[in-house]
Structures are given as structure tokens and as C-alpha cells.
Amino acid sequence: MAASLARKVSRFFKRMGVVGYSKRRNIFGIHPIIISTTYIIIALFLAALTRKIINAIFSDSIFKRMVLEFVATLELCAACFELIIVADNWGIWAYALYLCLLTIWWGKNWENATACPYSHVEEILEGFQDVSYAALLIFSQILGAIVTFRYVQILWAMELVETHRSKAFEDCVADLQVHMLLGALIEAAGTCACRITSRFLSETGTKFGNVLDAFFSTMMVVMAFNLSGGYYNPALATSLKLGCEGNTFVEHLVVYWLGATIGSVISVIIFRSAAVQDYLKSLKTKVD
């Protein structure tokens, strides 16, 4: 009877597409996307567990914020390394679905961490943070971005599924498909649009604002995917693409650091302008 039940379960999973792939190339014949999803979930779980431990051990301090930024950046980059596998094998819309869901998760779980360097530049401009404090947090993010691939490399080197074959040691290729200045403009415009939208949704308390924010930012990534990559985050871009074939170091800095940071600064200027602030006040008045 147990054998019969096992066969029924096996047939069910085959019909669902979970198993049935070559067992020589995929562990237990499991669909490769199951392993990719599992790797992403492991990264989320480990980061969530680490955050709980940090919050339990440390009181509020600059050191605690640095560690939380390091963890958030590592979590972001680890998940996005696996999203490269998803995009390469199942297309841009599978990638977009995963990214949107992940963005919603991160928005609910990161608390004050951002895993994004220009967020601290914005706080400096708005007078909420001093330069030395911000520099330490940005350093933590860069460190998290740099070490992430060593963690990912261990998982990929196991080659549990065919989509991970040779990925741990192959040379990466840059995503920038346009001229450096156009790439910087794309990253700046996308960053600016995402930041203004996020601020607007937050300020107005829009219902399901976190979902709308995640959807909008994901669509902006999709729009730039085949142009600059649509990273809109210098730390993420550095983790995934610094040193990849097809980009010089200067091109990387101009497109993904300078471009995104300029876009962020412009978003602060626009959002703090009298016209935008008056409009927000009028909306709040109508709601009241």
C-alpha cells in the first residue's frame, strides 16, 4: 500500500512538473526552478534569523545599523544572483514575478535597513544624517555586496541542477547594452521615478502602497532590463556586475553609481519642491 501511495505521489508531482527531469542533471529529477526558489528562500530565512539574533543581542547603535545593512545587502544580492538564473532560463516575466514578490517581502522585513547607498545620501541632503555616519553604513553595504558571491558560489558549485552547471566559475557578462552616458541617464531616470513614487505612496498612506511600489519598481526594471540592466541600486550592481566582461571600471561607476545617485538626488529636489509639497498638502486636506 505504501508503494502504491508513493507511485501516486510521484505521478502527481510529475504532472505538476516538479519532478520528471533527468536525474543525471537534476537532483532527484526535480525541476530546476524549484532549486532556484529554494536557494532564494534559504537566503531570506538566514537573513531573517540573523536579524532576530542581532535585534536580541544589540541595543540601538551605529554598529547595529551597520550589521543590519550588511545582512540586508547580502540578502538582496544573494536573491538577485539566483534571479539571474531565473531570467536566463524562464524569461523576463518569471524574473519580474519573483522580483515583485521579493520587493514586497523586503519592504516588510528590513525595517530601517535599505541595502542601497543613495538612501543615505538622501538622508544627508534632508539633514537626517551626518556624512561620517552615512559613510559607515554605505561601507557596510559595499562589504555585503562584495562578499555575497562567495556564498552564492558555494551553492552553485554543488551543481544540483542543470541550470547551475559551470555558473560558479564562469566569467560574467555586463548588462550594459548602450553607450555609457545613455546607460547612466537610464539608471538616473529609473531611480528618480522609483524614489518619487515610493515617497509619494509613503507620504499619502496609499492603501496597498507597498504592493504598488513593488509593482512600479519591478516594471521600471523590466523596461531597462535589456538596456542597462535596470539595477537602480549601486550596491546591487556592484555585487552582480562589477568586473564583468563588456564594462570598464569607469563605465560601471558612471552608470551604476553616478547615474543612480544623481537620479536619487534629483528625486529629493523634486519631491521637496514647493509644487509637490503643496499638492501633497491639498491631498491630505481632502482626505481629512
Coordinates of C-alpha atoms in Angstrom, one line a residue:
M1 CA 0.0 0.0 0.0
A2 CA 2.9 2.3 0.8
A3 CA 4.5 1.6 -2.6
S4 CA 1.2 2.4 -4.3
L5 CA 0.9 5.7 -2.4
A6 CA 4.5 6.6 -3.4
R7 CA 3.7 5.9 -7.1
K8 CA 0.6 8.1 -6.9
V9 CA 2.6 10.9 -5.2
S10 CA 5.3 10.5 -7.8
R11 CA 2.8 10.7 -10.7
F12 CA 1.2 13.8 -9.1
F13 CA 4.5 15.6 -8.9
K14 CA 5.3 14.6 -12.5
R15 CA 2.0 16.0 -13.7
M16 CA 2.7 19.2 -11.8
G17 CA 6.2 19.5 -13.4
V18 CA 8.0 19.3 -10.1
V19 CA 9.9 16.1 -11.0
G20 CA 10.5 14.1 -14.1
Y21 CA 13.6 15.8 -15.3
S22 CA 16.9 13.9 -16.0
K23 CA 18.2 12.6 -12.7
R24 CA 21.7 12.8 -14.0
R25 CA 21.5 16.5 -14.5
N26 CA 18.9 17.5 -11.8
I27 CA 18.9 16.1 -8.3
F28 CA 16.1 13.6 -7.9
G29 CA 14.8 14.8 -11.3
I30 CA 13.5 18.0 -9.7
H31 CA 12.5 20.9 -11.9
P32 CA 15.5 23.4 -11.7
I33 CA 13.2 26.3 -10.8
I34 CA 12.4 24.5 -7.5
I35 CA 16.0 24.6 -6.6
S36 CA 16.4 28.2 -7.5
T37 CA 13.3 29.1 -5.4
T38 CA 14.7 27.1 -2.5
Y39 CA 18.0 28.9 -2.7
I40 CA 16.2 32.2 -2.6
I41 CA 14.1 31.1 0.4
I42 CA 17.2 29.9 2.2
A43 CA 18.7 33.4 1.8
L44 CA 15.6 35.0 3.1
F45 CA 15.4 32.6 6.1
L46 CA 19.0 33.0 7.1
A47 CA 18.8 36.8 6.9
A48 CA 15.5 36.9 8.9
L49 CA 17.1 34.6 11.5
T50 CA 20.2 36.8 11.7
R51 CA 18.1 39.9 12.1
K52 CA 16.3 38.4 15.0
I53 CA 19.6 37.5 16.7
I54 CA 21.1 40.9 16.1
N55 CA 18.0 42.7 17.5
A56 CA 18.0 40.5 20.5
I57 CA 21.7 41.0 21.3
F58 CA 22.5 44.6 20.3
S59 CA 21.0 47.8 21.5
D60 CA 20.5 50.7 19.1
S61 CA 23.8 51.9 17.8
I62 CA 25.7 52.7 14.7
F63 CA 27.3 49.2 14.9
K64 CA 23.9 47.5 14.9
R65 CA 22.7 49.5 11.9
M66 CA 25.9 48.7 10.0
V67 CA 25.4 44.9 10.7
L68 CA 21.8 45.1 9.6
E69 CA 22.7 46.9 6.4
F70 CA 25.3 44.3 5.7
V71 CA 22.8 41.5 6.2
A72 CA 20.1 43.2 4.1
T73 CA 22.6 43.8 1.3
L74 CA 23.8 40.3 1.3
E75 CA 20.2 39.0 1.3
L76 CA 19.3 41.3 -1.6
C77 CA 22.3 40.3 -3.7
A78 CA 22.1 36.6 -3.0
A79 CA 18.5 36.5 -4.1
C80 CA 19.2 38.6 -7.2
F81 CA 22.1 36.3 -8.2
E82 CA 19.5 33.5 -8.3
L83 CA 17.2 35.7 -10.2
I84 CA 19.8 35.9 -13.0
I85 CA 19.3 32.1 -13.3
V86 CA 15.5 32.6 -13.4
A87 CA 15.7 35.3 -16.1
D88 CA 18.2 33.3 -18.3
N89 CA 16.1 30.1 -18.2
W90 CA 12.4 31.2 -17.8
G91 CA 12.3 34.7 -19.1
I92 CA 11.8 38.2 -18.1
W93 CA 8.3 37.8 -16.7
A94 CA 9.3 35.0 -14.4
Y95 CA 12.1 37.2 -13.2
A96 CA 9.6 40.1 -12.8
L97 CA 7.2 38.0 -10.7
Y98 CA 9.9 36.8 -8.4
L99 CA 11.4 40.3 -8.1
C100 CA 8.0 41.9 -7.3
L101 CA 7.2 39.3 -4.5
L102 CA 10.7 39.7 -3.1
T103 CA 10.4 43.5 -3.1
I104 CA 7.2 43.3 -1.1
W105 CA 8.9 40.9 1.4
W106 CA 11.9 43.2 1.8
G107 CA 9.7 46.2 2.4
K108 CA 8.0 44.4 5.3
N109 CA 11.1 42.9 6.9
W110 CA 14.1 45.2 6.5
E111 CA 12.8 47.8 8.9
N112 CA 15.3 50.7 8.8
A113 CA 17.8 49.0 6.5
T114 CA 17.8 49.9 2.8
A115 CA 20.7 47.9 1.2
C116 CA 21.1 50.9 -1.1
P117 CA 23.8 53.5 -0.8
Y118 CA 22.0 56.5 -2.2
S119 CA 19.3 56.2 0.5
H120 CA 21.9 57.6 3.0
V121 CA 22.9 60.3 0.6
E122 CA 19.2 61.4 0.6
E123 CA 19.2 61.4 4.4
I124 CA 22.3 63.7 4.3
L125 CA 20.6 66.1 1.9
E126 CA 17.5 66.2 4.1
G127 CA 19.5 66.8 7.3
F128 CA 18.6 63.5 8.9
Q129 CA 22.1 62.0 9.0
D130 CA 25.7 63.3 9.1
V131 CA 28.3 62.4 6.5
S132 CA 30.5 60.1 8.7
Y133 CA 27.5 58.1 9.9
A134 CA 26.3 57.7 6.4
A135 CA 29.7 56.7 5.1
L136 CA 29.9 53.8 7.7
L137 CA 26.5 52.5 6.6
I138 CA 27.5 52.7 2.9
F139 CA 30.7 50.9 3.7
S140 CA 28.7 48.1 5.3
Q141 CA 26.5 47.8 2.2
I142 CA 29.5 47.7 -0.1
L143 CA 31.1 45.0 2.0
G144 CA 27.9 42.9 1.9
A145 CA 27.7 43.3 -1.8
I146 CA 31.3 42.2 -2.4
V147 CA 31.2 39.1 -0.2
T148 CA 27.8 37.8 -1.5
F149 CA 29.2 35.9 -4.5
R150 CA 31.4 33.7 -2.2
Y151 CA 28.2 32.5 -0.6
V152 CA 26.4 32.0 -3.9
Q153 CA 29.4 30.3 -5.4
I154 CA 29.2 27.6 -2.8
L155 CA 25.6 26.8 -3.7
W156 CA 26.2 27.0 -7.5
A157 CA 29.3 24.8 -7.2
M158 CA 27.2 21.9 -5.9
E159 CA 25.5 21.9 -9.4
L160 CA 22.4 20.3 -8.1
V161 CA 20.5 21.2 -11.3
E162 CA 21.5 21.8 -14.9
T163 CA 20.8 25.5 -14.7
H164 CA 23.7 25.9 -12.3
R165 CA 26.2 23.9 -14.4
S166 CA 29.5 25.9 -14.6
K167 CA 27.9 29.0 -13.2
A168 CA 30.1 29.1 -10.1
F169 CA 33.3 29.7 -12.1
E170 CA 32.3 31.1 -15.5
D171 CA 33.1 34.7 -16.5
C172 CA 30.1 37.1 -16.1
V173 CA 29.0 39.4 -18.9
A174 CA 28.0 43.0 -18.4
D175 CA 24.3 44.0 -18.9
L176 CA 25.1 47.5 -20.3
Q177 CA 23.9 47.4 -24.0
V178 CA 24.0 51.1 -24.7
H179 CA 26.6 53.9 -24.5
M180 CA 27.8 54.7 -21.0
L181 CA 26.2 58.2 -20.9
L182 CA 22.8 56.8 -22.1
G183 CA 23.1 54.0 -19.5
A184 CA 23.8 56.5 -16.8
L185 CA 20.7 58.5 -17.9
I186 CA 18.5 55.4 -17.9
E187 CA 19.7 54.4 -14.4
A188 CA 19.2 58.0 -13.2
A189 CA 15.7 58.4 -14.7
G190 CA 14.6 55.0 -13.3
T191 CA 16.0 55.6 -9.9
C192 CA 14.4 59.1 -9.8
A193 CA 11.0 57.7 -10.8
C194 CA 11.1 54.8 -8.3
R195 CA 12.2 57.1 -5.4
I196 CA 9.5 59.7 -6.1
T197 CA 6.8 57.0 -6.5
S198 CA 7.9 55.3 -3.2
R199 CA 8.0 58.6 -1.3
F200 CA 4.6 59.6 -2.7
L201 CA 3.0 56.3 -1.7
S202 CA 4.5 56.5 1.7
E203 CA 3.5 60.2 2.3
T204 CA -0.1 59.7 1.2
G205 CA -0.6 56.4 3.1
T206 CA -2.0 54.8 -0.1
K207 CA -3.8 51.5 0.5
F208 CA -1.6 48.6 -0.6
G209 CA 1.1 51.2 -1.1
N210 CA 3.9 48.6 -0.6
V211 CA 2.4 46.4 -3.3
L212 CA 2.0 49.3 -5.8
D213 CA 5.5 50.4 -5.0
A214 CA 6.9 46.9 -5.7
F215 CA 4.9 46.6 -8.9
F216 CA 6.1 50.0 -10.2
S217 CA 9.8 49.5 -9.4
T218 CA 9.6 46.0 -11.0
M219 CA 8.1 47.4 -14.2
M220 CA 10.9 50.0 -14.3
V221 CA 13.4 47.3 -14.0
V222 CA 11.7 45.4 -16.8
M223 CA 11.8 48.5 -19.1
A224 CA 15.5 48.9 -18.6
F225 CA 16.4 45.2 -18.5
N226 CA 17.9 44.9 -22.0
L227 CA 19.4 48.4 -21.9
S228 CA 21.4 48.9 -18.7
G229 CA 20.0 46.0 -16.6
G230 CA 17.8 48.3 -14.6
Y231 CA 19.6 47.9 -11.3
Y232 CA 18.8 51.3 -9.7
N233 CA 21.0 50.3 -6.8
P234 CA 24.8 50.8 -6.8
A235 CA 25.5 48.1 -4.3
L236 CA 23.4 45.5 -6.1
A237 CA 25.0 46.4 -9.5
T238 CA 28.5 46.2 -7.9
S239 CA 27.8 42.7 -6.4
L240 CA 26.4 41.3 -9.7
K241 CA 28.3 43.1 -12.4
L242 CA 31.5 44.8 -11.3
G243 CA 34.4 43.5 -13.3
C244 CA 32.2 41.6 -15.8
E245 CA 33.3 41.4 -19.4
G246 CA 32.0 44.2 -21.5
N247 CA 32.3 47.0 -18.9
T248 CA 35.3 49.0 -17.7
F249 CA 35.6 50.1 -14.1
V250 CA 34.9 53.7 -15.1
E251 CA 31.7 52.7 -17.1
H252 CA 30.5 50.8 -14.1
L253 CA 31.0 53.7 -11.7
V254 CA 29.4 56.3 -14.1
V255 CA 26.4 54.2 -15.0
Y256 CA 25.5 52.4 -11.7
W257 CA 26.9 54.7 -9.1
L258 CA 26.9 58.2 -10.5
G259 CA 23.8 57.7 -12.6
A260 CA 21.7 56.1 -9.8
T261 CA 22.9 58.6 -7.2
I262 CA 22.2 61.6 -9.4
G263 CA 18.7 60.2 -10.0
S264 CA 18.2 59.9 -6.3
V265 CA 19.4 63.4 -5.6
I266 CA 17.1 64.8 -8.2
S267 CA 14.2 62.9 -6.7
V268 CA 14.8 64.6 -3.4
I269 CA 14.9 68.0 -5.1
I270 CA 11.6 67.3 -7.0
F271 CA 9.8 65.8 -4.0
R272 CA 10.8 68.7 -1.7
S273 CA 9.8 71.4 -4.2
A274 CA 7.0 73.8 -3.2
A275 CA 4.8 72.5 -6.0
V276 CA 4.9 68.9 -4.9
Q277 CA 4.6 69.7 -1.2
D278 CA 1.6 71.9 -1.9
Y279 CA 0.0 69.1 -3.9
L280 CA 0.5 66.7 -1.0
K281 CA -1.0 69.1 1.4
S282 CA -4.0 69.5 -0.8
L283 CA -4.4 65.7 -0.9
K284 CA -4.2 65.4 2.8
T285 CA -6.7 68.2 3.3
K286 CA -9.2 66.4 1.0
V287 CA -8.7 63.2 3.0
D288 CA -9.3 65.0 6.3

